[in-house]
Short mmCIF file of C-alpha atoms and ligand atoms in Angstrom, two decimals:
data_model
loop_
_atom_site.label_atom_id
_atom_site.label_comp_id
_atom_site.label_asym_id
_atom_site.label_seq_id
_atom_site.Cartn_x
_atom_site.Cartn_y
_atom_site.Cartn_z
CA MET A 1 -10.95 8.92 17.10
CA SER A 2 -7.24 8.60 16.26
CA ILE A 3 -6.24 7.16 12.88
CA LEU A 4 -4.05 4.07 13.09
CA ARG A 5 -0.67 3.95 11.39
CA THR A 6 -0.88 1.73 8.29
CA VAL A 7 1.86 -0.83 7.71
CA HIS A 8 2.21 -2.11 4.14
CA LEU A 9 3.28 -5.75 4.03
CA GLN A 10 4.22 -8.01 1.14
CA PRO A 11 2.02 -11.13 1.52
CA PRO A 12 3.53 -14.60 1.01
CA GLN A 13 2.70 -16.39 -2.26
CA LEU A 14 0.61 -19.46 -1.50
CA SER A 15 -0.41 -21.27 -4.68
CA SER A 16 0.92 -24.80 -5.12
CA GLU A 17 4.19 -23.82 -6.84
CA TYR A 18 5.15 -21.86 -3.70
CA ILE A 19 4.64 -24.74 -1.23
CA LYS A 20 7.89 -26.49 -0.33
CA GLU A 21 7.18 -29.05 2.37
CA LYS A 22 4.35 -30.15 4.63
CA ILE A 23 5.65 -30.95 8.10
CA VAL A 24 4.18 -32.64 11.13
CA CYS A 25 5.94 -32.66 14.49
CA ILE A 26 5.09 -33.08 18.13
CA ARG A 27 5.45 -30.72 21.09
CA ALA A 28 6.20 -32.20 24.51
CA HIS A 29 3.78 -30.15 26.57
CA ARG A 30 3.87 -30.65 30.35
CA GLU A 31 0.69 -29.73 32.18
CA ARG A 32 0.97 -26.38 34.06
CA ILE A 33 4.76 -25.96 33.64
CA PHE A 34 7.94 -27.52 32.23
CA TYR A 35 10.16 -29.61 34.51
CA VAL A 36 13.59 -28.28 35.48
CA ALA A 37 14.64 -30.19 38.59
CA THR A 38 17.20 -32.67 39.90
CA GLN A 39 16.63 -36.21 41.12
CA LEU A 40 18.91 -38.81 42.68
CA TYR A 41 18.58 -42.14 40.88
CA HIS A 42 20.67 -45.15 42.00
CA GLY A 43 23.44 -42.77 43.09
CA LYS A 44 23.35 -40.75 39.86
CA LEU A 45 22.33 -37.09 39.68
CA ILE A 46 19.63 -36.66 37.03
CA CYS A 47 19.05 -33.05 35.90
CA HIS A 48 15.67 -33.04 34.17
CA ASN A 49 14.87 -30.30 31.67
CA TYR A 50 11.87 -30.96 29.44
CA GLY A 51 8.18 -30.25 28.84
CA GLN A 52 8.39 -26.73 27.35
CA GLY A 53 5.73 -27.65 24.77
CA GLY A 54 5.15 -25.10 22.02
CA ALA A 55 7.44 -22.54 23.68
CA GLY A 56 10.67 -24.49 24.03
CA TRP A 57 12.73 -22.04 22.03
CA THR A 58 11.21 -19.18 24.01
CA PHE A 59 12.30 -20.51 27.42
CA LEU A 60 15.50 -22.21 26.21
CA PHE A 61 18.25 -20.10 27.80
CA GLY A 62 16.40 -19.55 31.10
CA CYS A 63 15.66 -23.26 31.55
CA VAL A 64 19.16 -24.41 30.55
CA ASN A 65 20.86 -21.86 32.85
CA GLU A 66 18.63 -22.96 35.73
CA SER A 67 19.32 -26.64 35.06
CA ILE A 68 23.09 -26.05 35.06
CA ASN A 69 22.83 -23.91 38.25
CA GLN A 70 20.98 -26.77 39.94
CA PHE A 71 23.77 -29.18 38.92
CA GLU A 72 26.50 -26.82 40.15
CA GLN A 73 24.82 -26.55 43.55
CA GLN A 74 25.30 -30.31 44.03
CA LEU A 75 28.93 -29.94 45.04
CA SER A 76 29.59 -33.67 45.48
CA TYR A 77 28.82 -34.18 41.75
CA LYS A 78 30.90 -31.28 40.41
CA ASN A 79 33.88 -33.36 39.30
CA LYS A 80 31.95 -36.37 38.03
CA THR A 81 31.50 -37.37 34.41
CA ILE A 82 28.51 -35.89 32.56
CA CYS A 83 26.23 -37.20 29.83
CA VAL A 84 23.45 -35.19 28.17
CA ILE A 85 20.59 -37.22 26.69
CA GLY A 86 19.03 -35.46 23.70
CA ALA A 87 20.37 -33.49 20.73
CA GLY A 88 17.53 -31.00 20.35
CA CYS A 89 18.05 -27.35 21.28
CA TYR A 90 17.98 -28.26 25.02
CA GLY A 91 20.57 -31.04 24.82
CA LEU A 92 22.88 -29.11 22.48
CA LEU A 93 22.78 -25.86 24.46
CA THR A 94 23.26 -27.69 27.79
CA ALA A 95 26.26 -29.60 26.44
CA ALA A 96 27.68 -26.45 24.80
CA ILE A 97 27.51 -24.39 28.00
CA LEU A 98 28.96 -27.22 30.11
CA ALA A 99 31.82 -27.77 27.64
CA TYR A 100 32.41 -24.01 27.38
CA LYS A 101 32.69 -23.89 31.18
CA GLY A 102 35.31 -26.64 31.04
CA TYR A 103 33.30 -29.71 32.02
CA GLU A 104 33.89 -32.96 30.16
CA VAL A 105 30.60 -33.90 28.56
CA ARG A 106 29.19 -36.12 25.84
CA ILE A 107 25.75 -36.39 24.23
CA VAL A 108 23.68 -39.50 23.54
CA ALA A 109 20.57 -39.17 21.43
CA GLN A 110 18.20 -41.36 19.51
CA ASP A 111 18.03 -38.82 16.65
CA CYS A 112 20.21 -35.85 15.85
CA SER A 113 18.48 -34.33 12.86
CA ASN A 114 14.98 -33.57 11.70
CA ILE A 115 13.67 -33.24 15.24
CA SER A 116 11.13 -30.79 16.70
CA SER A 117 13.86 -28.28 17.49
CA ASP A 118 14.69 -27.97 13.77
CA LYS A 119 11.09 -27.75 12.65
CA ALA A 120 9.69 -25.12 15.06
CA ALA A 121 8.40 -21.82 13.70
CA GLY A 122 10.49 -19.46 15.84
CA PHE A 123 8.09 -17.17 17.67
CA PHE A 124 9.14 -15.84 21.05
CA PHE A 125 5.84 -16.43 22.85
CA PRO A 126 6.31 -16.16 26.62
CA ARG A 127 2.76 -16.42 27.92
CA PRO A 128 2.38 -18.83 30.88
CA ARG A 129 -0.13 -21.67 30.66
CA LYS A 130 -3.72 -20.85 31.59
CA THR A 131 -3.52 -23.44 34.39
CA SER A 132 -0.17 -22.28 35.88
CA THR A 133 -0.14 -21.16 39.52
CA GLU A 134 1.15 -17.68 40.46
CA TYR A 135 4.48 -19.24 41.54
CA GLU A 136 4.74 -21.04 38.18
CA CYS A 137 3.87 -17.82 36.32
CA GLU A 138 6.82 -16.18 38.09
CA ILE A 139 9.10 -18.96 36.79
CA PHE A 140 7.79 -18.43 33.24
CA ARG A 141 8.50 -14.69 33.63
CA SER A 142 11.97 -15.11 35.07
CA TYR A 143 13.23 -17.83 32.66
CA GLY A 144 11.56 -16.13 29.70
CA ILE A 145 13.24 -12.80 30.44
CA GLN A 146 16.64 -14.54 30.83
CA SER A 147 16.11 -16.16 27.44
CA TYR A 148 15.03 -12.93 25.80
CA ILE A 149 18.17 -11.21 27.10
CA ALA A 150 20.31 -14.07 25.71
CA TYR A 151 18.68 -13.70 22.27
CA LEU A 152 19.34 -9.94 22.43
CA GLN A 153 23.00 -10.70 23.24
CA ILE A 154 23.24 -12.89 20.12
CA ILE A 155 21.67 -10.11 18.04
CA LYS A 156 24.14 -7.56 19.45
CA GLY A 157 27.06 -9.92 18.74
CA ILE A 158 28.02 -10.26 22.42
CA HIS A 159 26.96 -13.84 23.14
CA PRO A 160 30.03 -15.91 24.10
CA PHE A 161 29.62 -18.60 21.42
CA ILE A 162 26.46 -18.16 19.32
CA SER A 163 26.88 -15.58 16.61
CA LYS A 164 23.77 -15.79 14.45
CA GLY A 165 20.13 -16.87 14.30
CA PRO A 166 17.69 -14.49 15.98
CA LYS A 167 16.75 -11.00 14.84
CA LEU A 168 14.41 -8.22 15.93
CA LEU A 169 11.34 -8.02 13.70
CA PRO A 170 7.83 -6.63 13.78
CA ALA A 171 5.32 -9.24 14.92
CA TYR A 172 1.62 -8.59 14.26
CA PHE A 173 -0.72 -10.25 16.73
CA GLY A 174 -4.50 -10.40 16.52
CA LEU A 175 -6.31 -8.03 18.87
CA ASP A 176 -7.55 -11.04 20.88
CA ILE A 177 -4.06 -12.54 21.46
CA ASP A 178 -1.88 -11.58 24.43
CA PRO A 179 1.58 -13.04 23.77
CA GLY A 180 2.67 -12.30 27.35
CA PHE A 181 5.15 -9.45 26.85
CA GLY A 182 3.76 -7.32 29.74
CA PRO A 183 6.69 -8.02 32.13
CA TYR A 184 9.19 -7.51 29.27
CA ILE A 185 7.69 -4.10 28.54
CA ASP A 186 7.85 -3.22 32.25
CA ARG A 187 11.56 -4.19 32.19
CA LYS A 188 11.98 -2.03 29.04
CA ILE A 189 13.50 -4.90 27.03
CA VAL A 190 10.46 -4.90 24.69
CA LYS A 191 8.91 -1.65 23.45
CA ALA A 192 5.25 -1.00 24.24
CA PRO A 193 3.16 -2.36 21.36
CA GLU A 194 1.27 -0.20 18.88
CA HIS A 195 -2.20 -0.72 17.50
CA VAL A 196 -1.84 -0.53 13.68
CA THR A 197 -3.58 -1.37 10.42
CA ILE A 198 -1.75 -3.94 8.30
CA ASN A 199 -2.36 -3.73 4.58
CA PHE A 200 -1.32 -6.47 2.13
CA GLY A 201 -1.63 -4.27 -0.95
CA ASN A 202 -4.67 -6.13 -2.23
CA THR A 203 -8.13 -5.94 -0.71
CA LYS A 204 -6.93 -7.37 2.59
CA GLN A 205 -6.29 -5.15 5.58
CA TYR A 206 -6.69 -5.77 9.30
CA GLN A 207 -6.19 -4.13 12.65
CA ALA A 208 -3.40 -5.75 14.64
CA VAL A 209 -1.04 -5.14 17.56
CA GLU A 210 2.55 -4.55 16.47
CA TYR A 211 5.43 -5.66 18.73
CA GLN A 212 9.10 -5.28 17.86
CA THR A 213 10.32 -8.60 19.13
CA VAL A 214 12.74 -11.47 18.65
CA PHE A 215 12.27 -13.91 15.79
CA ILE A 216 14.35 -16.93 16.76
CA ASN A 217 14.97 -18.81 13.47
CA PRO A 218 15.36 -22.34 14.90
CA SER A 219 17.15 -23.82 11.88
CA GLU A 220 19.90 -21.17 12.03
CA ILE A 221 20.45 -21.53 15.78
CA MET A 222 20.46 -25.34 15.50
CA ALA A 223 23.20 -25.01 12.87
CA GLU A 224 25.09 -22.70 15.24
CA LEU A 225 24.71 -25.09 18.18
CA ARG A 226 25.90 -28.04 16.06
CA ARG A 227 28.91 -25.99 14.95
CA VAL A 228 29.74 -25.06 18.57
CA ILE A 229 29.37 -28.67 19.77
CA THR A 230 31.78 -29.83 17.07
CA GLU A 231 34.27 -27.04 17.80
CA LEU A 232 34.18 -27.80 21.53
CA GLY A 233 34.86 -31.48 20.79
CA VAL A 234 31.66 -32.84 22.36
CA ALA A 235 31.07 -36.38 21.06
CA ILE A 236 27.56 -37.49 20.06
CA THR A 237 26.55 -41.15 20.23
CA LEU A 238 23.35 -42.36 18.59
CA GLN A 239 21.56 -44.47 21.20
CA HIS A 240 18.06 -44.90 22.52
CA ILE A 241 18.07 -44.86 26.34
CA THR A 242 15.40 -46.76 28.23
CA ASP A 243 16.92 -46.46 31.72
CA PHE A 244 19.41 -43.95 33.17
CA ASP A 245 21.44 -46.94 34.48
CA GLU A 246 22.43 -47.71 30.86
CA LEU A 247 24.78 -44.73 31.06
CA GLU A 248 28.05 -44.96 32.96
CA GLU A 249 28.21 -41.24 33.84
CA ALA A 250 27.31 -40.08 37.36
CA VAL A 251 25.61 -36.88 36.13
CA ILE A 252 22.91 -37.07 33.48
CA PHE A 253 21.02 -34.18 31.92
CA ASN A 254 17.66 -35.44 30.69
CA CYS A 255 16.79 -33.25 27.67
CA THR A 256 14.66 -35.81 25.87
CA GLY A 257 11.54 -33.73 25.15
CA LEU A 258 8.69 -36.12 24.45
CA GLY A 259 10.99 -39.05 25.33
CA ALA A 260 10.79 -37.95 29.00
CA LYS A 261 7.21 -39.20 29.18
CA ILE A 262 8.54 -42.78 29.25
CA LEU A 263 12.15 -42.29 30.39
CA ALA A 264 11.20 -40.21 33.44
CA ASP A 265 7.72 -41.74 33.71
CA ASP A 266 6.20 -38.26 33.70
CA LYS A 267 2.45 -38.57 33.34
CA ARG A 268 2.01 -34.80 33.02
CA ILE A 269 3.57 -34.82 29.53
CA VAL A 270 0.94 -34.47 26.81
CA PRO A 271 1.92 -34.68 23.13
CA VAL A 272 0.56 -31.84 21.02
CA GLN A 273 0.76 -32.43 17.28
CA GLY A 274 1.60 -29.50 15.03
CA HIS A 275 1.28 -29.11 11.24
CA LEU A 276 3.47 -26.56 9.47
CA ILE A 277 4.11 -25.70 5.83
CA THR A 278 7.39 -24.37 4.50
CA LEU A 279 7.38 -22.08 1.45
CA LYS A 280 9.68 -21.56 -1.54
CA ASN A 281 10.22 -19.11 -4.42
CA GLN A 282 8.97 -16.24 -2.26
CA PRO A 283 9.56 -12.50 -2.77
CA PRO A 284 13.07 -11.28 -1.78
CA ALA A 285 13.88 -11.83 1.90
CA GLU A 286 14.02 -8.12 2.76
CA GLN A 287 10.35 -7.74 1.70
CA ARG A 288 9.04 -10.41 4.08
CA GLN A 289 10.69 -9.67 7.42
CA TYR A 290 7.66 -9.82 9.69
CA MET A 291 5.62 -12.33 11.70
CA ILE A 292 1.86 -12.87 11.85
CA ASN A 293 0.01 -14.59 14.69
CA VAL A 294 -3.76 -14.22 14.46
CA LYS A 295 -6.91 -16.26 14.93
CA ARG A 296 -9.32 -16.51 12.06
CA VAL A 297 -12.81 -15.45 13.11
CA PRO A 298 -14.25 -18.78 14.22
CA ASP A 299 -16.75 -20.40 11.95
CA PRO A 300 -19.86 -20.86 14.17
CA GLN A 301 -20.37 -24.31 12.64
CA HIS A 302 -16.83 -25.50 13.50
CA ASN A 303 -15.96 -23.44 16.53
CA LYS A 304 -12.44 -24.71 17.24
CA PRO A 305 -10.37 -21.56 17.88
CA ARG A 306 -7.08 -23.44 18.58
CA ASP A 307 -7.41 -24.93 15.09
CA GLN A 308 -8.05 -21.57 13.48
CA LEU A 309 -4.64 -19.98 13.95
CA ILE A 310 -2.72 -18.27 11.18
CA TYR A 311 1.04 -18.16 11.77
CA TYR A 312 3.56 -16.76 9.37
CA ALA A 313 7.27 -16.29 10.07
CA PRO A 314 10.22 -15.59 7.75
CA LYS A 315 12.05 -18.80 8.67
CA ASP A 316 14.16 -19.63 5.60
CA GLU A 317 11.78 -18.95 2.64
CA GLY A 318 8.79 -18.60 5.00
CA ILE A 319 6.76 -20.88 7.22
CA LEU A 320 2.99 -21.13 7.63
CA GLY A 321 0.97 -22.77 10.35
CA ILE A 322 -0.26 -24.03 12.58
CA THR A 323 -2.20 -26.69 14.49
CA PHE A 324 -2.25 -27.66 18.17
CA ILE A 325 -3.80 -31.15 18.36
CA ARG A 326 -3.63 -32.31 21.98
CA GLY A 327 -3.08 -35.95 22.81
CA GLN A 328 -1.93 -36.81 19.28
CA ASP A 329 1.65 -38.15 19.11
CA SER A 330 1.60 -39.54 15.58
CA LEU A 331 4.10 -38.24 13.05
CA THR A 332 1.62 -39.23 10.35
CA ALA A 333 0.00 -36.06 9.09
CA ASN A 334 -3.70 -35.40 8.87
CA TYR A 335 -3.62 -34.07 5.32
CA HIS A 336 -6.82 -32.09 5.64
CA GLN A 337 -5.01 -29.99 8.29
CA PHE A 338 -2.53 -28.80 5.64
CA ASP A 339 -5.39 -28.00 3.26
CA GLU A 340 -7.09 -25.98 5.99
CA ILE A 341 -3.88 -24.09 6.89
CA ILE A 342 -3.42 -23.12 3.23
CA GLU A 343 -7.07 -22.25 2.75
CA ARG A 344 -7.26 -19.94 5.76
CA ALA A 345 -3.87 -18.36 4.94
CA ARG A 346 -4.98 -17.68 1.34
CA GLU A 347 -8.16 -16.09 2.58
CA TYR A 348 -6.25 -14.01 5.15
CA PHE A 349 -3.41 -12.81 2.90
CA GLY A 350 -5.51 -12.61 -0.27
CA THR A 351 -2.95 -14.55 -2.35
C1 FAD B 401 5.11 -27.46 15.21
C2 FAD B 401 5.96 -26.84 16.27
C3 FAD B 401 6.16 -25.47 16.28
C4 FAD B 401 6.90 -24.86 17.30
N1 FAD B 401 7.08 -23.51 17.28
C5 FAD B 401 7.71 -22.91 18.31
C6 FAD B 401 7.85 -21.51 18.35
O1 FAD B 401 7.41 -20.80 17.43
N2 FAD B 401 8.46 -20.94 19.43
C7 FAD B 401 8.95 -21.70 20.46
O2 FAD B 401 9.46 -21.14 21.44
N3 FAD B 401 8.89 -23.06 20.42
C8 FAD B 401 8.27 -23.67 19.39
N4 FAD B 401 8.13 -25.02 19.36
C9 FAD B 401 8.62 -25.80 20.51
C10 FAD B 401 10.07 -26.18 20.43
O3 FAD B 401 10.40 -26.60 19.12
C11 FAD B 401 10.33 -27.33 21.40
O4 FAD B 401 9.82 -27.03 22.68
C12 FAD B 401 11.82 -27.58 21.52
O5 FAD B 401 12.39 -27.79 20.25
C13 FAD B 401 12.08 -28.79 22.41
O6 FAD B 401 13.45 -29.06 22.36
P1 FAD B 401 14.04 -30.35 23.04
O7 FAD B 401 15.49 -30.28 22.86
O8 FAD B 401 13.49 -30.45 24.43
O9 FAD B 401 13.34 -31.56 22.27
P2 FAD B 401 13.57 -32.20 20.83
O10 FAD B 401 13.95 -31.20 19.80
O11 FAD B 401 12.35 -33.02 20.59
O12 FAD B 401 14.82 -33.15 21.05
C14 FAD B 401 14.73 -34.27 21.89
C15 FAD B 401 16.00 -35.06 21.75
O13 FAD B 401 15.96 -36.14 22.68
C16 FAD B 401 16.21 -37.37 22.00
N5 FAD B 401 15.54 -38.43 22.76
C17 FAD B 401 14.24 -38.49 23.13
N6 FAD B 401 14.03 -39.62 23.85
C18 FAD B 401 15.22 -40.26 23.91
C19 FAD B 401 15.65 -41.47 24.51
N7 FAD B 401 14.82 -42.23 25.23
N8 FAD B 401 16.95 -41.85 24.36
C20 FAD B 401 17.81 -41.08 23.67
N9 FAD B 401 17.47 -39.92 23.08
C21 FAD B 401 16.18 -39.51 23.21
C22 FAD B 401 15.66 -37.12 20.61
O14 FAD B 401 16.18 -38.07 19.68
C23 FAD B 401 16.17 -35.70 20.37
O15 FAD B 401 17.54 -35.72 20.01
C24 FAD B 401 7.45 -25.65 18.33
C25 FAD B 401 7.30 -27.04 18.30
C26 FAD B 401 6.57 -27.64 17.27
C27 FAD B 401 6.43 -29.12 17.27
#
């Protein structure tokens, strides 16, 4: 039997003085697949782009490119005025690309800060939904690969207007988790993974699958997108939209995330509540450049595997998670969820 390579990792510190903030936020998950499509509404062209759920950062560039392609194919709308609804990563990137291409565009949004796009962990996790059809899986593959290539361009310094945010890091997945990188490995944009032993320098060591992959760092890219929007002179108006007719523009990009459930009357949107914990006073950044995504061995008494995840990513001083609570759209935290995240992370990391 071959001996696995051992990787020595510095565990995060997790006692109370190292906990910065407890965060709750909601994913806009659309059953089977996100929605990137156009619709004519009272003479306006609506370009919908929402429903990416817990993988919105992963599919960002592929979905936004597709949405803009769909708009550009509608030749009779090419010279009309454009409004983007939403100032999350979808709204900002859509407006930035349109403005960069020379279109006149503005943004309206209910909120511009402290939204899901800022709070996300930053894993590139391209696996299609379990319920997706083969055609939908192909869309996940194609848009995901486009996104991955865009993140690699940023890392290499050759993206036209985003210059920082993502980086390539080792990500350690549990042996029972397939993050969906098969097609990326076939395309040779992700290296084949390696089965390794990870060792936290205490009594804790585990077998895991090591991928060298993109860590997105949502807060850094959001800062970049906000900078680009300002530099390109795109105005942002704070406004809650209840009907597309409230906007005077003939072309509207609907990047409202969870808001699309009501605005576009999309019954396939399901809110999925997530709890995350940010860390502070951690070891130096260069000692904690890795990601963890594993399931704790389920407790037979409380067999809820989706609630047993351990996420760690080096976003800012470190971020821990995570929960996936379907059907829950409240921004009021369930405090026991934070206690459980910390408890299982302490047990896993041995700190
Ligand atoms: C806990 C958590 C962890 C995550 N981790 C990851 C991860 O590791 N990897 C990954 O790929 N993805 C992750 N995601 C998913 C990702 O963050 C989202 O899919 C993505 O941010 C969605 O971006 P968005 O622009 O569509 O929506 P949002 O960021 O929610 O922005 C929506 C915008 O629309 C505006 N809006 C909504 N309704 C209206 C209205 N009626 N009128 C006007 N404005 C409106 C809002 O004010 C806001 O400006 C995570 C999400 C959560 C919640």
